[in-house]
Short mmCIF file of C-alpha atoms in Angstrom, two decimals:
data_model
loop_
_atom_site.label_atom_id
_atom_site.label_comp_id
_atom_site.label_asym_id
_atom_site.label_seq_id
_atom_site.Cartn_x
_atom_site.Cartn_y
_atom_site.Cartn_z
CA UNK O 144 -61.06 -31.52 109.36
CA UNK O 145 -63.15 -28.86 110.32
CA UNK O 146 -62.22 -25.69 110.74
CA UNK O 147 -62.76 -23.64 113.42
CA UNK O 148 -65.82 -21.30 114.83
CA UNK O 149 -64.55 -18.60 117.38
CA UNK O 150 -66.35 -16.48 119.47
CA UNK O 151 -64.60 -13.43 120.55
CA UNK O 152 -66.11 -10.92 123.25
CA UNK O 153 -64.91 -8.61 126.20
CA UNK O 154 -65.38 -5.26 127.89
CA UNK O 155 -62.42 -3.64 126.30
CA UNK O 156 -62.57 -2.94 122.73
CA UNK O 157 -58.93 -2.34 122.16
CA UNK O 158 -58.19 -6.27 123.88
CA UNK O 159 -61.37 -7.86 121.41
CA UNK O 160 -59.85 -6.73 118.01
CA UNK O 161 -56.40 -7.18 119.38
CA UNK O 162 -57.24 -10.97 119.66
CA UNK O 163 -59.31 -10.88 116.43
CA UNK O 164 -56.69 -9.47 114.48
CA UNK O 165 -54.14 -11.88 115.27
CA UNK O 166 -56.83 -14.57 115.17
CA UNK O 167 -57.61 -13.76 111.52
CA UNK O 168 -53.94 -13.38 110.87
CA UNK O 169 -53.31 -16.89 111.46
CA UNK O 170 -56.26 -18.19 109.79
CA UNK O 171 -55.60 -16.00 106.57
CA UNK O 172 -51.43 -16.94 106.58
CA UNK O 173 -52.04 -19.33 103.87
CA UNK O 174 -54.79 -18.30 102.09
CA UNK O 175 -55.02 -15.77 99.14
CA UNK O 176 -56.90 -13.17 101.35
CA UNK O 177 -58.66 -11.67 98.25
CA UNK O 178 -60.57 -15.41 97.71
CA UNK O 179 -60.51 -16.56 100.89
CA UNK O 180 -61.32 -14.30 103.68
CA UNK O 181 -64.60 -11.99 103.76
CA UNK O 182 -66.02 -9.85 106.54
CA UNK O 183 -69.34 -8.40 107.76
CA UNK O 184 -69.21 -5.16 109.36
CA UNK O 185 -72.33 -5.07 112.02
CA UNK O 186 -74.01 -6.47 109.19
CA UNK O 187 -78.59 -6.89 109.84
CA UNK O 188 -78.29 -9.49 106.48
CA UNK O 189 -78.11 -12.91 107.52
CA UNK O 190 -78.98 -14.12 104.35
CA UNK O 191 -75.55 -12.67 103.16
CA UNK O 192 -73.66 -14.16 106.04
CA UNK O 193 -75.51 -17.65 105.65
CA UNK O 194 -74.84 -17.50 101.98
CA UNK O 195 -70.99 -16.74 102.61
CA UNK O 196 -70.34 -19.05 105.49
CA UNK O 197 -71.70 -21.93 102.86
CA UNK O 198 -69.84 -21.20 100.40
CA UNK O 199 -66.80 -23.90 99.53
CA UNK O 200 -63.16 -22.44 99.55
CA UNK O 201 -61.86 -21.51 95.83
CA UNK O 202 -58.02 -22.70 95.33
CA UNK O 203 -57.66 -23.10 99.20
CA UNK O 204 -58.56 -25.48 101.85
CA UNK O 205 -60.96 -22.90 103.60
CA UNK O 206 -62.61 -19.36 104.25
CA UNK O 207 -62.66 -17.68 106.36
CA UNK O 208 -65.59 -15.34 107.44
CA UNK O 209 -65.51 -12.41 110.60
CA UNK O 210 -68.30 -11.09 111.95
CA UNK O 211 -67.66 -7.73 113.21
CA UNK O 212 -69.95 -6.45 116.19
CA UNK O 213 -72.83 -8.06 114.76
CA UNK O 214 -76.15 -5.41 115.60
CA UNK O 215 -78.32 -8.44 117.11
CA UNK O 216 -76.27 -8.32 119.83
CA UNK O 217 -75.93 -4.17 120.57
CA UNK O 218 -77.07 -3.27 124.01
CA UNK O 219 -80.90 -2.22 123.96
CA UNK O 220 -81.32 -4.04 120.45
CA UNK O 221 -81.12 -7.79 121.20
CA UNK O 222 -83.89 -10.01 121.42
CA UNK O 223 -83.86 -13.26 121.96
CA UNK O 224 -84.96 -14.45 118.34
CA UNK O 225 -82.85 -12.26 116.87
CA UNK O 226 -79.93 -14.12 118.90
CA UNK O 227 -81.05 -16.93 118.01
CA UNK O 228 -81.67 -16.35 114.40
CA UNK O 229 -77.76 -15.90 114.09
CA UNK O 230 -76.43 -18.32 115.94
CA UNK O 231 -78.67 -20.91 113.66
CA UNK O 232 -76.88 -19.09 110.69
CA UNK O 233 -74.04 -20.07 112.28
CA UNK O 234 -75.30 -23.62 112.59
CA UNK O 235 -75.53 -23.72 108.17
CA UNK O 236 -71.30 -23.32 107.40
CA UNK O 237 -69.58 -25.38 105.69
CA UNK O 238 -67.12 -27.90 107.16
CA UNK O 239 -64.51 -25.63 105.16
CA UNK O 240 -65.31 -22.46 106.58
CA UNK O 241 -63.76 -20.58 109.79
CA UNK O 242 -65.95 -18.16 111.10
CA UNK O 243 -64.94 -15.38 113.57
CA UNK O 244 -67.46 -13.60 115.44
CA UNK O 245 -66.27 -10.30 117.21
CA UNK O 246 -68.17 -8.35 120.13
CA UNK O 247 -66.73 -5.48 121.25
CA UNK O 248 -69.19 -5.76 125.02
CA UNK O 249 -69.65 -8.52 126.56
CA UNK O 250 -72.49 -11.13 125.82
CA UNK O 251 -74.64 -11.89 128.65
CA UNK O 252 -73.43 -15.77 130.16
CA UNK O 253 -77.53 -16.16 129.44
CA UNK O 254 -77.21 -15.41 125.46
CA UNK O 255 -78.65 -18.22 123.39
CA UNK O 256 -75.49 -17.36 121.16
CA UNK O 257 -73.34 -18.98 123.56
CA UNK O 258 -75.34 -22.02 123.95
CA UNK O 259 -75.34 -22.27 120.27
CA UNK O 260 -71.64 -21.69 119.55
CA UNK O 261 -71.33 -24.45 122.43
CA UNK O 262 -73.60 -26.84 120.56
CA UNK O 263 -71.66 -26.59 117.36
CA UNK O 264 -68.53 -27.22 119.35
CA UNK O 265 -67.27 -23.80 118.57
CA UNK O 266 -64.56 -21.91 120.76
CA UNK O 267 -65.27 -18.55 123.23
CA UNK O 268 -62.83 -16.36 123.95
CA UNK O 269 -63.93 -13.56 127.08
CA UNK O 270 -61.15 -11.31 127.56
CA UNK O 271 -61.94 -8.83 130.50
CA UNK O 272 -59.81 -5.58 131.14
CA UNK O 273 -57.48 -5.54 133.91
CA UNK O 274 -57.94 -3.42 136.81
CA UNK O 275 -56.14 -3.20 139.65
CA UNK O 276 -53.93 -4.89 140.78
CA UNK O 277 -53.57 -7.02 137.28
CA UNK O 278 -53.82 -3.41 135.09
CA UNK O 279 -50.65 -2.69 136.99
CA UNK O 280 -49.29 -5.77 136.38
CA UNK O 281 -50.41 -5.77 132.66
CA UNK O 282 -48.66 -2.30 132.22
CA UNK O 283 -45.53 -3.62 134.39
CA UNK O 284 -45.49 -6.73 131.22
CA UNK O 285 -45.91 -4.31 128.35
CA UNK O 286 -42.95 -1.97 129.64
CA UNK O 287 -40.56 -4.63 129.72
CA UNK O 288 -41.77 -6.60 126.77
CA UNK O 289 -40.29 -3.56 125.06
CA UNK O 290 -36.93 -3.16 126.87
CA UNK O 291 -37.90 0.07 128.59
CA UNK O 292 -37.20 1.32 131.77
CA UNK O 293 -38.98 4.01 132.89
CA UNK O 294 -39.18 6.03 136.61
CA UNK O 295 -41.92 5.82 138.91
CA UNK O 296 -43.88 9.03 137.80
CA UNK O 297 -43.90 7.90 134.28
CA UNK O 298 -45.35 4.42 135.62
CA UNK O 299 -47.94 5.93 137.71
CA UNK O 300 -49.04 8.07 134.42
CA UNK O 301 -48.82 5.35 131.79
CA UNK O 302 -50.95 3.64 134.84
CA UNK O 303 -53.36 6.40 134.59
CA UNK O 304 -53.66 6.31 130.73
CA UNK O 305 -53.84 2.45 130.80
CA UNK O 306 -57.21 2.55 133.41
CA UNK O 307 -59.11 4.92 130.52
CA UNK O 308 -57.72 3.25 127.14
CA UNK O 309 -55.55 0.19 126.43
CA UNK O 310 -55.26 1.19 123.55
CA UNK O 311 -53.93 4.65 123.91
CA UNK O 312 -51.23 3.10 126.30
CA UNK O 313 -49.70 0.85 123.57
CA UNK O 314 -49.78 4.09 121.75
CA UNK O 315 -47.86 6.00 124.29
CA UNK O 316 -45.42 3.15 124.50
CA UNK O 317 -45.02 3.18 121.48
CA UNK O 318 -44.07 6.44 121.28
CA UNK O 319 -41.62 6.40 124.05
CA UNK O 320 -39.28 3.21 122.60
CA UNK O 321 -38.81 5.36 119.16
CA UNK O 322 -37.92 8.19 121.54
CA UNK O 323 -35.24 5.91 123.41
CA UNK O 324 -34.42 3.72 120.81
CA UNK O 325 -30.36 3.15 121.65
CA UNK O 326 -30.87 5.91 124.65
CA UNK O 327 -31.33 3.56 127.76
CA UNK O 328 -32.66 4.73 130.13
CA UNK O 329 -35.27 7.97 129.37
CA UNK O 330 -35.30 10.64 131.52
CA UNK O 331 -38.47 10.48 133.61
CA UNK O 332 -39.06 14.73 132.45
CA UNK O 333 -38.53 13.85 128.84
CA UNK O 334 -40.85 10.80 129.28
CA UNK O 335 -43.87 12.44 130.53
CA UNK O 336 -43.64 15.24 127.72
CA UNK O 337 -44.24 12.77 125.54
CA UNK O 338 -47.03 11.28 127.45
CA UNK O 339 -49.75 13.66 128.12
CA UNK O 340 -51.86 12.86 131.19
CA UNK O 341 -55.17 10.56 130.68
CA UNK O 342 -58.11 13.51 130.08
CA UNK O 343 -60.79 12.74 133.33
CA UNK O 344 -63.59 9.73 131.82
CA UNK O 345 -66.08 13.31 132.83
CA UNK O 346 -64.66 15.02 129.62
CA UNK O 347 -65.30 11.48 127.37
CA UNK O 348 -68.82 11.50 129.28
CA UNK O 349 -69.69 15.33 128.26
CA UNK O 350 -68.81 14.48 124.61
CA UNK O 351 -70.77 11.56 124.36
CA UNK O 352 -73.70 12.68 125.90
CA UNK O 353 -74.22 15.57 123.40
CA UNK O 354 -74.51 13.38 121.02
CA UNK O 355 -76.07 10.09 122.48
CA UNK O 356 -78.22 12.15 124.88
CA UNK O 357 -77.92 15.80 124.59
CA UNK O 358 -80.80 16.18 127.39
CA UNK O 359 -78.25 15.33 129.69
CA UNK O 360 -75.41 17.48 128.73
CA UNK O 361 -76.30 20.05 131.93
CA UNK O 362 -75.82 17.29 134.11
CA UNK O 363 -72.70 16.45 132.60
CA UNK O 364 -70.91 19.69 132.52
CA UNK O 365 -72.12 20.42 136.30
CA UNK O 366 -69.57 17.54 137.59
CA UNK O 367 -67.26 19.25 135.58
CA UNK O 368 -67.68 22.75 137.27
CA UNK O 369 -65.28 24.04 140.12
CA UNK O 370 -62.32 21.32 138.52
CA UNK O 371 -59.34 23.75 138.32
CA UNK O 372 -57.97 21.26 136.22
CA UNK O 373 -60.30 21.38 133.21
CA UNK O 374 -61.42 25.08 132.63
CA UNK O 375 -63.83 26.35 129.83
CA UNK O 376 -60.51 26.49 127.48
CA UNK O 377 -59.55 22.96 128.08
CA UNK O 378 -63.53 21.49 127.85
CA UNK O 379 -63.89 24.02 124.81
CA UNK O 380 -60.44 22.23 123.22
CA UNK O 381 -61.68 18.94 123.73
CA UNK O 382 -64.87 19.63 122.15
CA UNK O 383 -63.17 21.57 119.17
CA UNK O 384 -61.21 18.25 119.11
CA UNK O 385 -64.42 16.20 118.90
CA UNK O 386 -66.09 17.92 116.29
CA UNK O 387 -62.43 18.30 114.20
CA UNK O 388 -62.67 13.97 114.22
CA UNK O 389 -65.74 14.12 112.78
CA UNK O 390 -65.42 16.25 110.02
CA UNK O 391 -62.35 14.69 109.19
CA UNK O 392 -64.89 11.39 109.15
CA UNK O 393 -66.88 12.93 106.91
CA UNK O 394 -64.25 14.19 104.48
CA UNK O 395 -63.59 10.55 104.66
CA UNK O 396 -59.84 11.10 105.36
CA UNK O 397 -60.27 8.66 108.26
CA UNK O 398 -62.25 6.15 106.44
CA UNK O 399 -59.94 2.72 105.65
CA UNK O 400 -57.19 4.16 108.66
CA UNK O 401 -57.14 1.10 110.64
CA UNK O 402 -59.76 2.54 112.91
CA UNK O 403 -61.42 -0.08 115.04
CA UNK O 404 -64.99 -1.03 113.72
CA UNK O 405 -66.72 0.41 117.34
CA UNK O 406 -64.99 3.88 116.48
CA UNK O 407 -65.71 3.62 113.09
CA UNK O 408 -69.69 3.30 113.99
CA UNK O 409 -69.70 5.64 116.97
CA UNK O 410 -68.09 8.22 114.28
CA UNK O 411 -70.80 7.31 111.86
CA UNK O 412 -73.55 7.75 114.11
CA UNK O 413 -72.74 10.71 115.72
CA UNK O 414 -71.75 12.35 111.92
CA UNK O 415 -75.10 11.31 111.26
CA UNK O 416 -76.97 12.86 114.10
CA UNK O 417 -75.41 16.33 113.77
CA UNK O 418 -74.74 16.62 109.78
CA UNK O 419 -71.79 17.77 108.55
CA UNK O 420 -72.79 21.45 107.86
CA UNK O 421 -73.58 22.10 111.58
CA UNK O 422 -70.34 20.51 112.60
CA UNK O 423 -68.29 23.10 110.36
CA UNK O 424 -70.56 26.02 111.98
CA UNK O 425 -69.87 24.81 115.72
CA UNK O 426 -66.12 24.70 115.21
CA UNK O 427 -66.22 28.37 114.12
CA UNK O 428 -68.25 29.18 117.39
CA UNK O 429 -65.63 26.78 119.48
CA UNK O 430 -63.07 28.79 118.10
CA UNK O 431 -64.61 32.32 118.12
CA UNK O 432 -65.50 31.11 122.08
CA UNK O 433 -61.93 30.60 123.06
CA UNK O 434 -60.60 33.40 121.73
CA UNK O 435 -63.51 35.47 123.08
CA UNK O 436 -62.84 33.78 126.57
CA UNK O 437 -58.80 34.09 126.24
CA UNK O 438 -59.28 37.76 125.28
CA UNK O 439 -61.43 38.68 128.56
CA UNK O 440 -64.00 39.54 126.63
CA UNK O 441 -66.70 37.00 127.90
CA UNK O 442 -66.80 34.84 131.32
CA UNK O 443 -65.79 31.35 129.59
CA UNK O 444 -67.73 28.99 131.71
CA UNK O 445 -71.26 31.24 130.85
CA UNK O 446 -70.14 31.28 127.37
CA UNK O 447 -68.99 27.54 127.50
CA UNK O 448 -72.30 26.73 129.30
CA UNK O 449 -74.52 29.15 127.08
CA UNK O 450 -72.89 27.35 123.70
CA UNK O 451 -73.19 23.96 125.22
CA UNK O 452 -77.28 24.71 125.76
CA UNK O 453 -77.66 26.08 122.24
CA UNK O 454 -75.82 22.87 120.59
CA UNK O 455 -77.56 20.28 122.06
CA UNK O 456 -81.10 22.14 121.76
CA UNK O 457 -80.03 21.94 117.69
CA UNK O 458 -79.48 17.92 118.30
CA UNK O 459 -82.41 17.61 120.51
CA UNK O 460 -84.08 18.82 117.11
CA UNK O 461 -82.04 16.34 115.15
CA UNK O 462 -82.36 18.67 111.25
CA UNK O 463 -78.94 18.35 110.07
CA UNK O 464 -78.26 22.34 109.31
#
């Protein structure tokens, strides 16, 4: 029997390792998962995934091998030989060896990946996120998989949260069935304390962009400006927030927390880009700036603007200080 090679890809990251989680689960159940499972993590060596995909099962009747966001395949990095190269890595496992490959995007229907999975008779999985009408439904399914029921408000937030982050909303859910657990029915005011409203995709945008393209970061607090739902204190708390994460990362109390392998990347790259000493300096001025702005004694959104400017100037010069 052969065992199985699995392509798993999709849009929403929370959905892919979902699926690839469960996916490994049942192809570790009976396995010693020490021996038989192993697991590159955007790994560049294909020698060390060819080398592991042919190697024969020890005291079991396979491995199995994941491939987690493998690099030849980021956005702006793939090239066609490089695609190729692994999917004719692929092409060398063993009969005994399940392999898993995990994308957290979606790979182009064009990919020579594909075709090569297809070739060696191997499985692909595209799960796309839901959106309208079936990201209501999809949030409709989760409430009552868990015996819940919740007003109309609550819906329309948990709605909200679900069109930014699946994976927050199983969070939230979470959340609210300890809350009720042997309650009944929650009270829709008790409900949506405990579920704080989805932060606009322009705050996740201004983060990002100071430290993917701090050139832009202007641009990015100017759709912000005149929102009288996100002033300077709540941008400067979700910044604060930001930098807190990755200093945290660094300290490496988040390191080996479940955290999905895209976070755990985006973390590491951004960690990188800034260096820890300049993140510890920034959260002083964060703080010093919301006090300051909280206290009357500067306009925040200058000061929130004038901080912004002098942060990504620093990254724009990329010494790690």
């Amino acid at each position: 029997m052969v065992e199985p090679l699995v392509l798993v890809h999709g849009d929403d990251p929370y959905l892919v390792t979902t699926a690839a989680l469960q996916l490994r689960g049942q192809l570790t159940t009976d396995l010693v998962a020490d021996l038989g499972l192993e697991e590159f993590r955007s790994s560049r060596d294909l020698d060390a995934i060819a080398r592991s995909i042919a190697t024969p099962p020890f005291l079991a009747i396979r491995r199995l091998v994941v491939i987690w966001d493998p690099p030849q395949l980021a956005a702006g990095q793939r090239t066609a030989k490089e695609v190729e190269l692994l999917g004719t890595t692929l092409n060398s496992r063993l009969e005994t060896t399940a392999v898993l490959v995990v994308s957290r995007g979606t790979v182009p229907a064009s990919s020579p990946l594909l075709h090569s999975v297809r070739a060696q008779g191997g499985e692909i999985r595209l799960l796309k996120r839901p959106r309208g009408r079936e990201l209501r439904r999809y949030v409709d399914d989760e409430v009552r998989a868990r015996g819940l029921r919740l007003g109309q408000p609550v819906m329309a937030r948990l709605l909200d949260v679900a069109g930014q982050d699946l994976g927050r909303l199983h969070q939230e859910l979470e959340k609210v069935e300890i809350f009720g657990a042997g309650k009944g029915r929650i009270k829709d005011s008790d409900a949506l304390l405990l579920i704080p409203p989805a932060p606009p995709t322009e705050l996740y945008r201004l983060t990002d962009s100071l430290f993917e393209a701090p050139g832009r970061v202007g641009e990015r607090l100017s759709e912000l400006a005149g929102r009288p739902d996100l002033p300077a204190p709540v941008v400067v708390g979700a910044l604060a927030r930001v930098v807190r994460d990755l200093i945290s990362f660094a300290n490496e109390k988040d390191r080996g927390r479940n955290l999905p392998p895209w976070k755990e990347e985006k973390l590491r790259a951004h960690l990188k880009r800034a260096g820890e000493p300049r993140l510890r300096r920034w959260l002083v001025q964060l703080a010093d700036l919301d006090w300051s702005t909280r206290t009357g004694a500067v306009d925040g959104q200058e000061g929130l603007e004038l901080l912004l400017a002098r942060m990504a100037t620093e990254l724009r010069g990329r010494s790690p200080s």
